[in-house]
Every structure is written in structure tokens, then in C-alpha cells.
Amino acid sequence: MQKPVGAIVLFGPPGAGKGTQARVVVQRFGIPQVSTGDMIRAQVKAGTAATAAAAIMQRGELVPDEWVNQLVEERLKQPDCRRGFVLDGYPRTARQAQALQGMLEGNGLPIRTFDIRIGHHELIPRLTGRQCCPRCGAIYNVHGNPPKRPNLCDRDQTPLETRADDREEVIRERLLAYERQTRPVIEFFRQQGQPVYELDGTLPASEISGQLCRILSAA
Ligand code: AMP
Ligand code: ZN
């Protein structure tokens, strides 16, 4: 088996670039992205999620820990996660962080935690302008990083989508949830003696990925 890469945890408020950076790590290190937001959206789309969960998501609040923990636990058991994975959007609460530690016990993967830091005032335009490709997952921004042809993915020409929760009122709720429930989890990791690598989320995405990949390669 190839060398393990690790359990990579990406923290950062919505719009900080977790999804974009996770995609770079996937390409560079060949480990899967485990995005709880994507998993939940897929279930809502397929009609397999409880309507209550869809409503919680539409309001910008966090869905119940038990459900997310179970989704992640099942996903991490898949064979493609053996060398590691990039967690994007998980853990988001103290109970999720504890559940994750339980899942990682005994599998020997080193945890690498990153915090993508950026002020909230920068995030609103990023999120309201965000467009995602439903086919390949590419992420664009109509202001800062537009597709070559409006509303079409550069790679596969698929019509781009806007997330229902990327509206200003909902974004404010999501930022509040981040401050109240998720930021303390970073402290929990620090208190456990886990190094948390800080990345400057205001830098161009390519510079952030350069730093991230250097840290992962050196580890
Ligand atoms: P994201 O794509 O990471 O911005 O997540 C979108 C929405 O999915 C969040 O606003 C929550 O409603 C829900 N969600 C995603 N990940 C989690 C999680 N780890 N815990 C609770 N809710 C989550
Ligand atoms: Zn695409």
C-alpha cells in the first residue's frame, strides 16, 4: 500500500474555500473528498433525506449530529478512504469532533487540521456570486472567478447551479452557526495537542493550495 496521507480536516467559514482546496488535495494526493454538505444535498435531491433536514439546511442551521456522524462513519469505512481523506465541512460541533476521534481511533491515520481564516465581510459577495457545476463539482464566482461562458462549466459545458442557501439572509445564519458551534471545535483540537495549521483565506486559491500541499508533503 502507498504511504498514508492522513485524515485532513479543513475548517473555515462558509465561502472560505474549503471545497476548492479539498478538490486540489484530491487531485494531488489521490484521496477522496468527504463533504458532508455535498452528501446531505445529494440525499435531499434524491428525496432520501427527511423533509425536516432539508428545512434546517434551507434556514442555514446545522442538521442533527447523529445523522451527520452516521453518514461520515459509513463513508470512512469505504476502501478508498484507507490512505486518508479530506473532510470538508465536518466536524462542525463538539459532538461531531468527539465522534470523529472515535472513528479514527486505531486506524493509524495522522490527523492534519487546517483553519482557513477570512473575515466575514469578504464572504457575503463570494457566496452570493457562487456557482457550482452539478456534474464535475467545479466552483466559480461570477465576480472573482467567472466561467469563460456565462453560466456554463468550462470543463463540461454543464449549466451551473446556485445553491439555495447562498442567499444573504441564510448566509448570515450560516456564519452565526460557524461562530457559535464550529469555531470552538478548533480550540478543542488545539487543546488535544493537535497542531492546527492556519491558512490566510484572503490569498488567491492557488497560493493557499501551494501552502497546504507543502505542509502535507512535508509531514
Ligand atoms: P456546506 O456545503 O458545508 O456549506 O453545508 C451546507 C449545509 O449542510 C449546512 O448549512 C448545514 O445545514 C448542513 N451541514 C453540512 N455539514 C454539516 C455538519 N457537519 N453538521 C451539521 N450540518 C451540516
Ligand atoms: Zn463541470
JSON list of C-alpha atoms and ligand atoms in Angstrom, two decimals:
[
{"chain": "A", "resi": 1, "resn": "MET", "atom": "CA", "xyz": [0.00, 0.00, 0.00]},
{"chain": "A", "resi": 2, "resn": "GLN", "atom": "CA", "xyz": [1.15, 3.55, -0.70]},
{"chain": "A", "resi": 3, "resn": "LYS", "atom": "CA", "xyz": [2.13, 5.79, 2.20]},
{"chain": "A", "resi": 4, "resn": "PRO", "atom": "CA", "xyz": [-0.87, 7.11, 4.20]},
{"chain": "A", "resi": 5, "resn": "VAL", "atom": "CA", "xyz": [-1.69, 10.78, 3.63]},
{"chain": "A", "resi": 6, "resn": "GLY", "atom": "CA", "xyz": [-3.85, 11.28, 6.70]},
{"chain": "A", "resi": 7, "resn": "ALA", "atom": "CA", "xyz": [-7.21, 12.48, 7.90]},
{"chain": "A", "resi": 8, "resn": "ILE", "atom": "CA", "xyz": [-7.19, 16.04, 6.60]},
{"chain": "A", "resi": 9, "resn": "VAL", "atom": "CA", "xyz": [-9.67, 18.34, 8.35]},
{"chain": "A", "resi": 10, "resn": "LEU", "atom": "CA", "xyz": [-10.47, 21.70, 6.75]},
{"chain": "A", "resi": 11, "resn": "PHE", "atom": "CA", "xyz": [-12.03, 24.36, 8.97]},
{"chain": "A", "resi": 12, "resn": "GLY", "atom": "CA", "xyz": [-13.15, 27.75, 7.79]},
{"chain": "A", "resi": 13, "resn": "PRO", "atom": "CA", "xyz": [-16.40, 29.69, 7.50]},
{"chain": "A", "resi": 14, "resn": "PRO", "atom": "CA", "xyz": [-18.72, 29.09, 4.53]},
{"chain": "A", "resi": 15, "resn": "GLY", "atom": "CA", "xyz": [-17.11, 30.59, 1.43]},
{"chain": "A", "resi": 16, "resn": "ALA", "atom": "CA", "xyz": [-13.54, 30.39, 2.79]},
{"chain": "A", "resi": 17, "resn": "GLY", "atom": "CA", "xyz": [-12.63, 27.96, 0.02]},
{"chain": "A", "resi": 18, "resn": "LYS", "atom": "CA", "xyz": [-12.78, 24.57, 1.80]},
{"chain": "A", "resi": 19, "resn": "GLY", "atom": "CA", "xyz": [-14.39, 22.88, -1.19]},
{"chain": "A", "resi": 20, "resn": "THR", "atom": "CA", "xyz": [-11.92, 24.39, -3.65]},
{"chain": "A", "resi": 21, "resn": "GLN", "atom": "CA", "xyz": [-8.93, 23.36, -1.53]},
{"chain": "A", "resi": 22, "resn": "ALA", "atom": "CA", "xyz": [-10.35, 19.90, -0.89]},
{"chain": "A", "resi": 23, "resn": "ARG", "atom": "CA", "xyz": [-10.53, 19.36, -4.65]},
{"chain": "A", "resi": 24, "resn": "VAL", "atom": "CA", "xyz": [-6.85, 20.29, -5.00]},
{"chain": "A", "resi": 25, "resn": "VAL", "atom": "CA", "xyz": [-5.84, 17.79, -2.31]},
{"chain": "A", "resi": 26, "resn": "VAL", "atom": "CA", "xyz": [-7.92, 15.10, -4.04]},
{"chain": "A", "resi": 27, "resn": "GLN", "atom": "CA", "xyz": [-6.08, 15.68, -7.32]},
{"chain": "A", "resi": 28, "resn": "ARG", "atom": "CA", "xyz": [-2.65, 15.98, -5.77]},
{"chain": "A", "resi": 29, "resn": "PHE", "atom": "CA", "xyz": [-2.75, 13.13, -3.23]},
{"chain": "A", "resi": 30, "resn": "GLY", "atom": "CA", "xyz": [-5.37, 10.80, -4.68]},
{"chain": "A", "resi": 31, "resn": "ILE", "atom": "CA", "xyz": [-7.53, 10.58, -1.57]},
{"chain": "A", "resi": 32, "resn": "PRO", "atom": "CA", "xyz": [-11.30, 11.24, -1.58]},
{"chain": "A", "resi": 33, "resn": "GLN", "atom": "CA", "xyz": [-13.11, 14.38, -0.52]},
{"chain": "A", "resi": 34, "resn": "VAL", "atom": "CA", "xyz": [-15.71, 13.76, 2.15]},
{"chain": "A", "resi": 35, "resn": "SER", "atom": "CA", "xyz": [-18.03, 16.76, 2.12]},
{"chain": "A", "resi": 36, "resn": "THR", "atom": "CA", "xyz": [-20.99, 16.41, 4.46]},
{"chain": "A", "resi": 37, "resn": "GLY", "atom": "CA", "xyz": [-22.71, 19.36, 2.72]},
{"chain": "A", "resi": 38, "resn": "ASP", "atom": "CA", "xyz": [-22.48, 17.53, -0.64]},
{"chain": "A", "resi": 39, "resn": "MET", "atom": "CA", "xyz": [-23.67, 14.28, 0.93]},
{"chain": "A", "resi": 40, "resn": "ILE", "atom": "CA", "xyz": [-26.66, 15.96, 2.55]},
{"chain": "A", "resi": 41, "resn": "ARG", "atom": "CA", "xyz": [-27.55, 17.89, -0.62]},
{"chain": "A", "resi": 42, "resn": "ALA", "atom": "CA", "xyz": [-27.40, 14.65, -2.61]},
{"chain": "A", "resi": 43, "resn": "GLN", "atom": "CA", "xyz": [-29.83, 12.99, -0.19]},
{"chain": "A", "resi": 44, "resn": "VAL", "atom": "CA", "xyz": [-32.19, 15.96, -0.25]},
{"chain": "A", "resi": 45, "resn": "LYS", "atom": "CA", "xyz": [-32.11, 15.92, -4.08]},
{"chain": "A", "resi": 46, "resn": "ALA", "atom": "CA", "xyz": [-32.74, 12.19, -4.19]},
{"chain": "A", "resi": 47, "resn": "GLY", "atom": "CA", "xyz": [-35.61, 12.57, -1.72]},
{"chain": "A", "resi": 48, "resn": "THR", "atom": "CA", "xyz": [-33.98, 10.22, 0.80]},
{"chain": "A", "resi": 49, "resn": "ALA", "atom": "CA", "xyz": [-33.44, 12.87, 3.49]},
{"chain": "A", "resi": 50, "resn": "ALA", "atom": "CA", "xyz": [-36.14, 13.80, 5.99]},
{"chain": "A", "resi": 51, "resn": "THR", "atom": "CA", "xyz": [-38.02, 16.94, 4.92]},
{"chain": "A", "resi": 52, "resn": "ALA", "atom": "CA", "xyz": [-37.16, 18.38, 8.33]},
{"chain": "A", "resi": 53, "resn": "ALA", "atom": "CA", "xyz": [-33.46, 18.10, 7.46]},
{"chain": "A", "resi": 54, "resn": "ALA", "atom": "CA", "xyz": [-33.98, 19.90, 4.16]},
{"chain": "A", "resi": 55, "resn": "ALA", "atom": "CA", "xyz": [-35.80, 22.69, 6.01]},
{"chain": "A", "resi": 56, "resn": "ILE", "atom": "CA", "xyz": [-32.98, 23.03, 8.55]},
{"chain": "A", "resi": 57, "resn": "MET", "atom": "CA", "xyz": [-30.47, 23.33, 5.73]},
{"chain": "A", "resi": 58, "resn": "GLN", "atom": "CA", "xyz": [-32.58, 25.96, 3.94]},
{"chain": "A", "resi": 59, "resn": "ARG", "atom": "CA", "xyz": [-32.52, 28.05, 7.12]},
{"chain": "A", "resi": 60, "resn": "GLY", "atom": "CA", "xyz": [-28.73, 27.83, 7.32]},
{"chain": "A", "resi": 61, "resn": "GLU", "atom": "CA", "xyz": [-28.72, 25.88, 10.59]},
{"chain": "A", "resi": 62, "resn": "LEU", "atom": "CA", "xyz": [-26.87, 22.66, 11.32]},
{"chain": "A", "resi": 63, "resn": "VAL", "atom": "CA", "xyz": [-28.62, 19.32, 10.82]},
{"chain": "A", "resi": 64, "resn": "PRO", "atom": "CA", "xyz": [-28.59, 16.83, 13.77]},
{"chain": "A", "resi": 65, "resn": "ASP", "atom": "CA", "xyz": [-25.23, 15.42, 14.85]},
{"chain": "A", "resi": 66, "resn": "GLU", "atom": "CA", "xyz": [-26.42, 11.80, 14.91]},
{"chain": "A", "resi": 67, "resn": "TRP", "atom": "CA", "xyz": [-27.36, 11.89, 11.25]},
{"chain": "A", "resi": 68, "resn": "VAL", "atom": "CA", "xyz": [-24.12, 13.52, 10.04]},
{"chain": "A", "resi": 69, "resn": "ASN", "atom": "CA", "xyz": [-21.98, 11.29, 12.26]},
{"chain": "A", "resi": 70, "resn": "GLN", "atom": "CA", "xyz": [-23.61, 8.23, 10.79]},
{"chain": "A", "resi": 71, "resn": "LEU", "atom": "CA", "xyz": [-23.13, 9.46, 7.22]},
{"chain": "A", "resi": 72, "resn": "VAL", "atom": "CA", "xyz": [-19.43, 10.09, 7.85]},
{"chain": "A", "resi": 73, "resn": "GLU", "atom": "CA", "xyz": [-18.86, 6.85, 9.72]},
{"chain": "A", "resi": 74, "resn": "GLU", "atom": "CA", "xyz": [-20.30, 4.85, 6.81]},
{"chain": "A", "resi": 75, "resn": "ARG", "atom": "CA", "xyz": [-18.29, 6.82, 4.26]},
{"chain": "A", "resi": 76, "resn": "LEU", "atom": "CA", "xyz": [-14.96, 6.42, 6.08]},
{"chain": "A", "resi": 77, "resn": "LYS", "atom": "CA", "xyz": [-15.37, 2.64, 6.10]},
{"chain": "A", "resi": 78, "resn": "GLN", "atom": "CA", "xyz": [-15.16, 2.55, 2.30]},
{"chain": "A", "resi": 79, "resn": "PRO", "atom": "CA", "xyz": [-11.88, 1.13, 0.96]},
{"chain": "A", "resi": 80, "resn": "ASP", "atom": "CA", "xyz": [-10.96, 4.32, -0.91]},
{"chain": "A", "resi": 81, "resn": "CYS", "atom": "CA", "xyz": [-10.54, 6.07, 2.48]},
{"chain": "A", "resi": 82, "resn": "ARG", "atom": "CA", "xyz": [-7.78, 3.73, 3.69]},
{"chain": "A", "resi": 83, "resn": "ARG", "atom": "CA", "xyz": [-4.86, 6.08, 2.89]},
{"chain": "A", "resi": 84, "resn": "GLY", "atom": "CA", "xyz": [-6.79, 9.09, 4.10]},
{"chain": "A", "resi": 85, "resn": "PHE", "atom": "CA", "xyz": [-9.49, 11.57, 3.10]},
{"chain": "A", "resi": 86, "resn": "VAL", "atom": "CA", "xyz": [-10.22, 15.29, 3.15]},
{"chain": "A", "resi": 87, "resn": "LEU", "atom": "CA", "xyz": [-13.06, 16.28, 5.45]},
{"chain": "A", "resi": 88, "resn": "ASP", "atom": "CA", "xyz": [-14.70, 19.43, 4.19]},
{"chain": "A", "resi": 89, "resn": "GLY", "atom": "CA", "xyz": [-17.44, 20.77, 6.47]},
{"chain": "A", "resi": 90, "resn": "TYR", "atom": "CA", "xyz": [-17.05, 18.15, 9.21]},
{"chain": "A", "resi": 91, "resn": "PRO", "atom": "CA", "xyz": [-16.74, 18.18, 12.20]},
{"chain": "A", "resi": 92, "resn": "ARG", "atom": "CA", "xyz": [-18.86, 21.25, 12.90]},
{"chain": "A", "resi": 93, "resn": "THR", "atom": "CA", "xyz": [-19.81, 20.69, 16.55]},
{"chain": "A", "resi": 94, "resn": "ALA", "atom": "CA", "xyz": [-18.07, 19.36, 19.67]},
{"chain": "A", "resi": 95, "resn": "ARG", "atom": "CA", "xyz": [-20.11, 16.14, 19.48]},
{"chain": "A", "resi": 96, "resn": "GLN", "atom": "CA", "xyz": [-19.07, 15.61, 15.87]},
{"chain": "A", "resi": 97, "resn": "ALA", "atom": "CA", "xyz": [-15.42, 16.17, 16.82]},
{"chain": "A", "resi": 98, "resn": "GLN", "atom": "CA", "xyz": [-15.71, 13.53, 19.55]},
{"chain": "A", "resi": 99, "resn": "ALA", "atom": "CA", "xyz": [-17.41, 11.11, 17.16]},
{"chain": "A", "resi": 100, "resn": "LEU", "atom": "CA", "xyz": [-14.64, 11.65, 14.61]},
{"chain": "A", "resi": 101, "resn": "GLN", "atom": "CA", "xyz": [-11.96, 10.89, 17.17]},
{"chain": "A", "resi": 102, "resn": "GLY", "atom": "CA", "xyz": [-13.74, 7.64, 17.91]},
{"chain": "A", "resi": 103, "resn": "MET", "atom": "CA", "xyz": [-13.84, 6.76, 14.20]},
{"chain": "A", "resi": 104, "resn": "LEU", "atom": "CA", "xyz": [-10.13, 7.48, 13.80]},
{"chain": "A", "resi": 105, "resn": "GLU", "atom": "CA", "xyz": [-9.01, 5.53, 16.84]},
{"chain": "A", "resi": 106, "resn": "GLY", "atom": "CA", "xyz": [-7.00, 2.57, 15.80]},
{"chain": "A", "resi": 107, "resn": "ASN", "atom": "CA", "xyz": [-6.81, 3.26, 12.07]},
{"chain": "A", "resi": 108, "resn": "GLY", "atom": "CA", "xyz": [-3.39, 4.88, 12.47]},
{"chain": "A", "resi": 109, "resn": "LEU", "atom": "CA", "xyz": [-4.03, 7.84, 10.18]},
{"chain": "A", "resi": 110, "resn": "PRO", "atom": "CA", "xyz": [-2.38, 11.06, 11.30]},
{"chain": "A", "resi": 111, "resn": "ILE", "atom": "CA", "xyz": [-4.82, 13.98, 11.66]},
{"chain": "A", "resi": 112, "resn": "ARG", "atom": "CA", "xyz": [-3.86, 17.17, 9.82]},
{"chain": "A", "resi": 113, "resn": "THR", "atom": "CA", "xyz": [-6.03, 20.11, 10.73]},
{"chain": "A", "resi": 114, "resn": "PHE", "atom": "CA", "xyz": [-6.17, 23.38, 8.79]},
{"chain": "A", "resi": 115, "resn": "ASP", "atom": "CA", "xyz": [-8.01, 26.60, 9.56]},
{"chain": "A", "resi": 116, "resn": "ILE", "atom": "CA", "xyz": [-8.72, 28.81, 6.53]},
{"chain": "A", "resi": 117, "resn": "ARG", "atom": "CA", "xyz": [-9.10, 32.26, 8.06]},
{"chain": "A", "resi": 118, "resn": "ILE", "atom": "CA", "xyz": [-11.04, 35.09, 6.46]},
{"chain": "A", "resi": 119, "resn": "GLY", "atom": "CA", "xyz": [-13.22, 37.99, 7.68]},
{"chain": "A", "resi": 120, "resn": "HIS", "atom": "CA", "xyz": [-16.98, 37.67, 7.33]},
{"chain": "A", "resi": 121, "resn": "HIS", "atom": "CA", "xyz": [-17.33, 40.88, 5.28]},
{"chain": "A", "resi": 122, "resn": "GLU", "atom": "CA", "xyz": [-15.38, 39.19, 2.46]},
{"chain": "A", "resi": 123, "resn": "LEU", "atom": "CA", "xyz": [-17.62, 36.15, 2.43]},
{"chain": "A", "resi": 124, "resn": "ILE", "atom": "CA", "xyz": [-21.02, 37.61, 1.51]},
{"chain": "A", "resi": 125, "resn": "PRO", "atom": "CA", "xyz": [-20.02, 38.61, -2.08]},
{"chain": "A", "resi": 126, "resn": "ARG", "atom": "CA", "xyz": [-18.15, 35.34, -2.52]},
{"chain": "A", "resi": 127, "resn": "LEU", "atom": "CA", "xyz": [-21.19, 33.29, -1.56]},
{"chain": "A", "resi": 128, "resn": "THR", "atom": "CA", "xyz": [-23.88, 35.33, -3.29]},
{"chain": "A", "resi": 129, "resn": "GLY", "atom": "CA", "xyz": [-21.80, 35.11, -6.51]},
{"chain": "A", "resi": 130, "resn": "ARG", "atom": "CA", "xyz": [-21.03, 31.41, -6.21]},
{"chain": "A", "resi": 131, "resn": "GLN", "atom": "CA", "xyz": [-21.94, 28.97, -8.98]},
{"chain": "A", "resi": 132, "resn": "CYS", "atom": "CA", "xyz": [-21.26, 25.24, -8.89]},
{"chain": "A", "resi": 133, "resn": "CYS", "atom": "CA", "xyz": [-21.16, 22.60, -11.60]},
{"chain": "A", "resi": 134, "resn": "PRO", "atom": "CA", "xyz": [-23.53, 19.75, -10.73]},
{"chain": "A", "resi": 135, "resn": "ARG", "atom": "CA", "xyz": [-21.56, 17.36, -12.94]},
{"chain": "A", "resi": 136, "resn": "CYS", "atom": "CA", "xyz": [-17.88, 17.84, -12.00]},
{"chain": "A", "resi": 137, "resn": "GLY", "atom": "CA", "xyz": [-18.16, 19.93, -8.83]},
{"chain": "A", "resi": 138, "resn": "ALA", "atom": "CA", "xyz": [-16.12, 22.88, -10.16]},
{"chain": "A", "resi": 139, "resn": "ILE", "atom": "CA", "xyz": [-16.78, 26.09, -8.22]},
{"chain": "A", "resi": 140, "resn": "TYR", "atom": "CA", "xyz": [-16.94, 29.54, -9.85]},
{"chain": "A", "resi": 141, "resn": "ASN", "atom": "CA", "xyz": [-17.74, 33.06, -8.74]},
{"chain": "A", "resi": 142, "resn": "VAL", "atom": "CA", "xyz": [-19.47, 35.49, -11.07]},
{"chain": "A", "resi": 143, "resn": "HIS", "atom": "CA", "xyz": [-17.39, 38.36, -9.65]},
{"chain": "A", "resi": 144, "resn": "GLY", "atom": "CA", "xyz": [-13.97, 36.92, -8.91]},
{"chain": "A", "resi": 145, "resn": "ASN", "atom": "CA", "xyz": [-13.64, 33.71, -10.93]},
{"chain": "A", "resi": 146, "resn": "PRO", "atom": "CA", "xyz": [-16.33, 33.63, -13.65]},
{"chain": "A", "resi": 147, "resn": "PRO", "atom": "CA", "xyz": [-16.73, 30.75, -16.11]},
{"chain": "A", "resi": 148, "resn": "LYS", "atom": "CA", "xyz": [-15.50, 31.56, -19.66]},
{"chain": "A", "resi": 149, "resn": "ARG", "atom": "CA", "xyz": [-19.06, 31.38, -20.99]},
{"chain": "A", "resi": 150, "resn": "PRO", "atom": "CA", "xyz": [-21.68, 32.76, -18.59]},
{"chain": "A", "resi": 151, "resn": "ASN", "atom": "CA", "xyz": [-23.48, 30.09, -16.53]},
{"chain": "A", "resi": 152, "resn": "LEU", "atom": "CA", "xyz": [-21.67, 27.16, -18.21]},
{"chain": "A", "resi": 153, "resn": "CYS", "atom": "CA", "xyz": [-18.92, 25.00, -16.74]},
{"chain": "A", "resi": 154, "resn": "ASP", "atom": "CA", "xyz": [-15.55, 25.46, -18.51]},
{"chain": "A", "resi": 155, "resn": "ARG", "atom": "CA", "xyz": [-14.77, 21.75, -18.38]},
{"chain": "A", "resi": 156, "resn": "ASP", "atom": "CA", "xyz": [-18.00, 20.08, -19.44]},
{"chain": "A", "resi": 157, "resn": "GLN", "atom": "CA", "xyz": [-20.33, 22.93, -20.53]},
{"chain": "A", "resi": 158, "resn": "THR", "atom": "CA", "xyz": [-22.93, 21.85, -17.96]},
{"chain": "A", "resi": 159, "resn": "PRO", "atom": "CA", "xyz": [-25.31, 24.66, -16.86]},
{"chain": "A", "resi": 160, "resn": "LEU", "atom": "CA", "xyz": [-24.09, 25.95, -13.49]},
{"chain": "A", "resi": 161, "resn": "GLU", "atom": "CA", "xyz": [-26.25, 25.97, -10.37]},
{"chain": "A", "resi": 162, "resn": "THR", "atom": "CA", "xyz": [-26.61, 28.37, -7.48]},
{"chain": "A", "resi": 163, "resn": "ARG", "atom": "CA", "xyz": [-27.11, 26.88, -4.03]},
{"chain": "A", "resi": 164, "resn": "ALA", "atom": "CA", "xyz": [-30.46, 27.65, -2.41]},
{"chain": "A", "resi": 165, "resn": "ASP", "atom": "CA", "xyz": [-28.68, 28.58, 0.83]},
{"chain": "A", "resi": 166, "resn": "ASP", "atom": "CA", "xyz": [-26.32, 31.09, -0.82]},
{"chain": "A", "resi": 167, "resn": "ARG", "atom": "CA", "xyz": [-28.79, 33.92, -0.15]},
{"chain": "A", "resi": 168, "resn": "GLU", "atom": "CA", "xyz": [-27.80, 36.77, 2.11]},
{"chain": "A", "resi": 169, "resn": "GLU", "atom": "CA", "xyz": [-30.26, 36.07, 4.98]},
{"chain": "A", "resi": 170, "resn": "VAL", "atom": "CA", "xyz": [-29.30, 32.41, 5.02]},
{"chain": "A", "resi": 171, "resn": "ILE", "atom": "CA", "xyz": [-25.58, 33.19, 4.74]},
{"chain": "A", "resi": 172, "resn": "ARG", "atom": "CA", "xyz": [-25.83, 35.28, 7.91]},
{"chain": "A", "resi": 173, "resn": "GLU", "atom": "CA", "xyz": [-27.35, 32.30, 9.74]},
{"chain": "A", "resi": 174, "resn": "ARG", "atom": "CA", "xyz": [-24.61, 30.01, 8.43]},
{"chain": "A", "resi": 175, "resn": "LEU", "atom": "CA", "xyz": [-21.92, 32.42, 9.61]},
{"chain": "A", "resi": 176, "resn": "LEU", "atom": "CA", "xyz": [-23.56, 32.60, 13.04]},
{"chain": "A", "resi": 177, "resn": "ALA", "atom": "CA", "xyz": [-23.66, 28.81, 13.25]},
{"chain": "A", "resi": 178, "resn": "TYR", "atom": "CA", "xyz": [-19.97, 28.76, 12.36]},
{"chain": "A", "resi": 179, "resn": "GLU", "atom": "CA", "xyz": [-19.04, 31.23, 15.09]},
{"chain": "A", "resi": 180, "resn": "ARG", "atom": "CA", "xyz": [-21.19, 29.63, 17.76]},
{"chain": "A", "resi": 181, "resn": "GLN", "atom": "CA", "xyz": [-20.80, 25.95, 17.07]},
{"chain": "A", "resi": 182, "resn": "THR", "atom": "CA", "xyz": [-17.80, 25.33, 14.84]},
{"chain": "A", "resi": 183, "resn": "ARG", "atom": "CA", "xyz": [-15.10, 27.80, 15.83]},
{"chain": "A", "resi": 184, "resn": "PRO", "atom": "CA", "xyz": [-14.92, 26.34, 19.38]},
{"chain": "A", "resi": 185, "resn": "VAL", "atom": "CA", "xyz": [-14.17, 22.94, 17.81]},
{"chain": "A", "resi": 186, "resn": "ILE", "atom": "CA", "xyz": [-10.85, 24.32, 16.50]},
{"chain": "A", "resi": 187, "resn": "GLU", "atom": "CA", "xyz": [-9.94, 25.12, 20.13]},
{"chain": "A", "resi": 188, "resn": "PHE", "atom": "CA", "xyz": [-10.95, 21.59, 21.11]},
{"chain": "A", "resi": 189, "resn": "PHE", "atom": "CA", "xyz": [-8.42, 20.24, 18.59]},
{"chain": "A", "resi": 190, "resn": "ARG", "atom": "CA", "xyz": [-5.72, 22.59, 19.90]},
{"chain": "A", "resi": 191, "resn": "GLN", "atom": "CA", "xyz": [-6.39, 21.59, 23.49]},
{"chain": "A", "resi": 192, "resn": "GLN", "atom": "CA", "xyz": [-5.94, 17.98, 22.50]},
{"chain": "A", "resi": 193, "resn": "GLY", "atom": "CA", "xyz": [-2.44, 18.92, 21.36]},
{"chain": "A", "resi": 194, "resn": "GLN", "atom": "CA", "xyz": [-3.32, 18.73, 17.66]},
{"chain": "A", "resi": 195, "resn": "PRO", "atom": "CA", "xyz": [-1.41, 21.25, 15.57]},
{"chain": "A", "resi": 196, "resn": "VAL", "atom": "CA", "xyz": [-3.80, 23.47, 13.62]},
{"chain": "A", "resi": 197, "resn": "TYR", "atom": "CA", "xyz": [-2.19, 25.00, 10.54]},
{"chain": "A", "resi": 198, "resn": "GLU", "atom": "CA", "xyz": [-3.58, 28.44, 9.78]},
{"chain": "A", "resi": 199, "resn": "LEU", "atom": "CA", "xyz": [-4.04, 29.46, 6.15]},
{"chain": "A", "resi": 200, "resn": "ASP", "atom": "CA", "xyz": [-4.82, 33.00, 5.00]},
{"chain": "A", "resi": 201, "resn": "GLY", "atom": "CA", "xyz": [-8.15, 32.69, 3.18]},
{"chain": "A", "resi": 202, "resn": "THR", "atom": "CA", "xyz": [-7.78, 36.12, 1.56]},
{"chain": "A", "resi": 203, "resn": "LEU", "atom": "CA", "xyz": [-4.89, 34.89, -0.62]},
{"chain": "A", "resi": 204, "resn": "PRO", "atom": "CA", "xyz": [-5.52, 33.62, -4.16]},
{"chain": "A", "resi": 205, "resn": "ALA", "atom": "CA", "xyz": [-6.74, 29.99, -4.11]},
{"chain": "A", "resi": 206, "resn": "SER", "atom": "CA", "xyz": [-3.57, 28.80, -5.88]},
{"chain": "A", "resi": 207, "resn": "GLU", "atom": "CA", "xyz": [-1.34, 30.28, -3.15]},
{"chain": "A", "resi": 208, "resn": "ILE", "atom": "CA", "xyz": [-3.40, 28.69, -0.42]},
{"chain": "A", "resi": 209, "resn": "SER", "atom": "CA", "xyz": [-3.18, 25.30, -2.13]},
{"chain": "A", "resi": 210, "resn": "GLY", "atom": "CA", "xyz": [0.57, 25.75, -2.55]},
{"chain": "A", "resi": 211, "resn": "GLN", "atom": "CA", "xyz": [0.95, 26.20, 1.21]},
{"chain": "A", "resi": 212, "resn": "LEU", "atom": "CA", "xyz": [-1.47, 23.41, 2.04]},
{"chain": "A", "resi": 213, "resn": "CYS", "atom": "CA", "xyz": [0.23, 20.88, -0.26]},
{"chain": "A", "resi": 214, "resn": "ARG", "atom": "CA", "xyz": [3.70, 21.85, 1.03]},
{"chain": "A", "resi": 215, "resn": "ILE", "atom": "CA", "xyz": [2.60, 21.19, 4.61]},
{"chain": "A", "resi": 216, "resn": "LEU", "atom": "CA", "xyz": [1.04, 17.86, 3.66]},
{"chain": "A", "resi": 217, "resn": "SER", "atom": "CA", "xyz": [4.10, 16.76, 1.66]},
{"chain": "A", "resi": 218, "resn": "ALA", "atom": "CA", "xyz": [6.50, 17.68, 4.44]},
{"chain": "A", "resi": 219, "resn": "ALA", "atom": "CA", "xyz": [4.51, 15.85, 7.10]},
{"chain": "B", "resi": 1, "resn": "AMP", "atom": "P1", "xyz": [-21.82, 23.22, 3.38]},
{"chain": "B", "resi": 1, "resn": "AMP", "atom": "O1", "xyz": [-21.96, 22.71, 1.98]},
{"chain": "B", "resi": 1, "resn": "AMP", "atom": "O2", "xyz": [-20.65, 22.62, 4.09]},
{"chain": "B", "resi": 1, "resn": "AMP", "atom": "O3", "xyz": [-21.83, 24.72, 3.44]},
{"chain": "B", "resi": 1, "resn": "AMP", "atom": "O4", "xyz": [-23.10, 22.71, 4.18]},
{"chain": "B", "resi": 1, "resn": "AMP", "atom": "C1", "xyz": [-24.40, 23.13, 3.80]},
{"chain": "B", "resi": 1, "resn": "AMP", "atom": "C2", "xyz": [-25.40, 22.85, 4.90]},
{"chain": "B", "resi": 1, "resn": "AMP", "atom": "O5", "xyz": [-25.46, 21.44, 5.16]},
{"chain": "B", "resi": 1, "resn": "AMP", "atom": "C3", "xyz": [-25.08, 23.46, 6.24]},
{"chain": "B", "resi": 1, "resn": "AMP", "atom": "O6", "xyz": [-25.52, 24.81, 6.34]},
{"chain": "B", "resi": 1, "resn": "AMP", "atom": "C4", "xyz": [-25.84, 22.54, 7.19]},
{"chain": "B", "resi": 1, "resn": "AMP", "atom": "O7", "xyz": [-27.23, 22.79, 7.17]},
{"chain": "B", "resi": 1, "resn": "AMP", "atom": "C5", "xyz": [-25.61, 21.18, 6.54]},
{"chain": "B", "resi": 1, "resn": "AMP", "atom": "N1", "xyz": [-24.36, 20.56, 7.01]},
{"chain": "B", "resi": 1, "resn": "AMP", "atom": "C6", "xyz": [-23.25, 20.26, 6.27]},
{"chain": "B", "resi": 1, "resn": "AMP", "atom": "N2", "xyz": [-22.31, 19.69, 7.03]},
{"chain": "B", "resi": 1, "resn": "AMP", "atom": "C7", "xyz": [-22.82, 19.61, 8.29]},
{"chain": "B", "resi": 1, "resn": "AMP", "atom": "C8", "xyz": [-22.33, 19.13, 9.52]},
{"chain": "B", "resi": 1, "resn": "AMP", "atom": "N3", "xyz": [-21.08, 18.60, 9.64]},
{"chain": "B", "resi": 1, "resn": "AMP", "atom": "N4", "xyz": [-23.14, 19.21, 10.61]},
{"chain": "B", "resi": 1, "resn": "AMP", "atom": "C9", "xyz": [-24.38, 19.72, 10.53]},
{"chain": "B", "resi": 1, "resn": "AMP", "atom": "N5", "xyz": [-24.90, 20.23, 9.40]},
{"chain": "B", "resi": 1, "resn": "AMP", "atom": "C10", "xyz": [-24.14, 20.16, 8.28]},
{"chain": "B", "resi": 2, "resn": "ZN", "atom": "ZN", "xyz": [-18.29, 20.82, -14.70]}
]
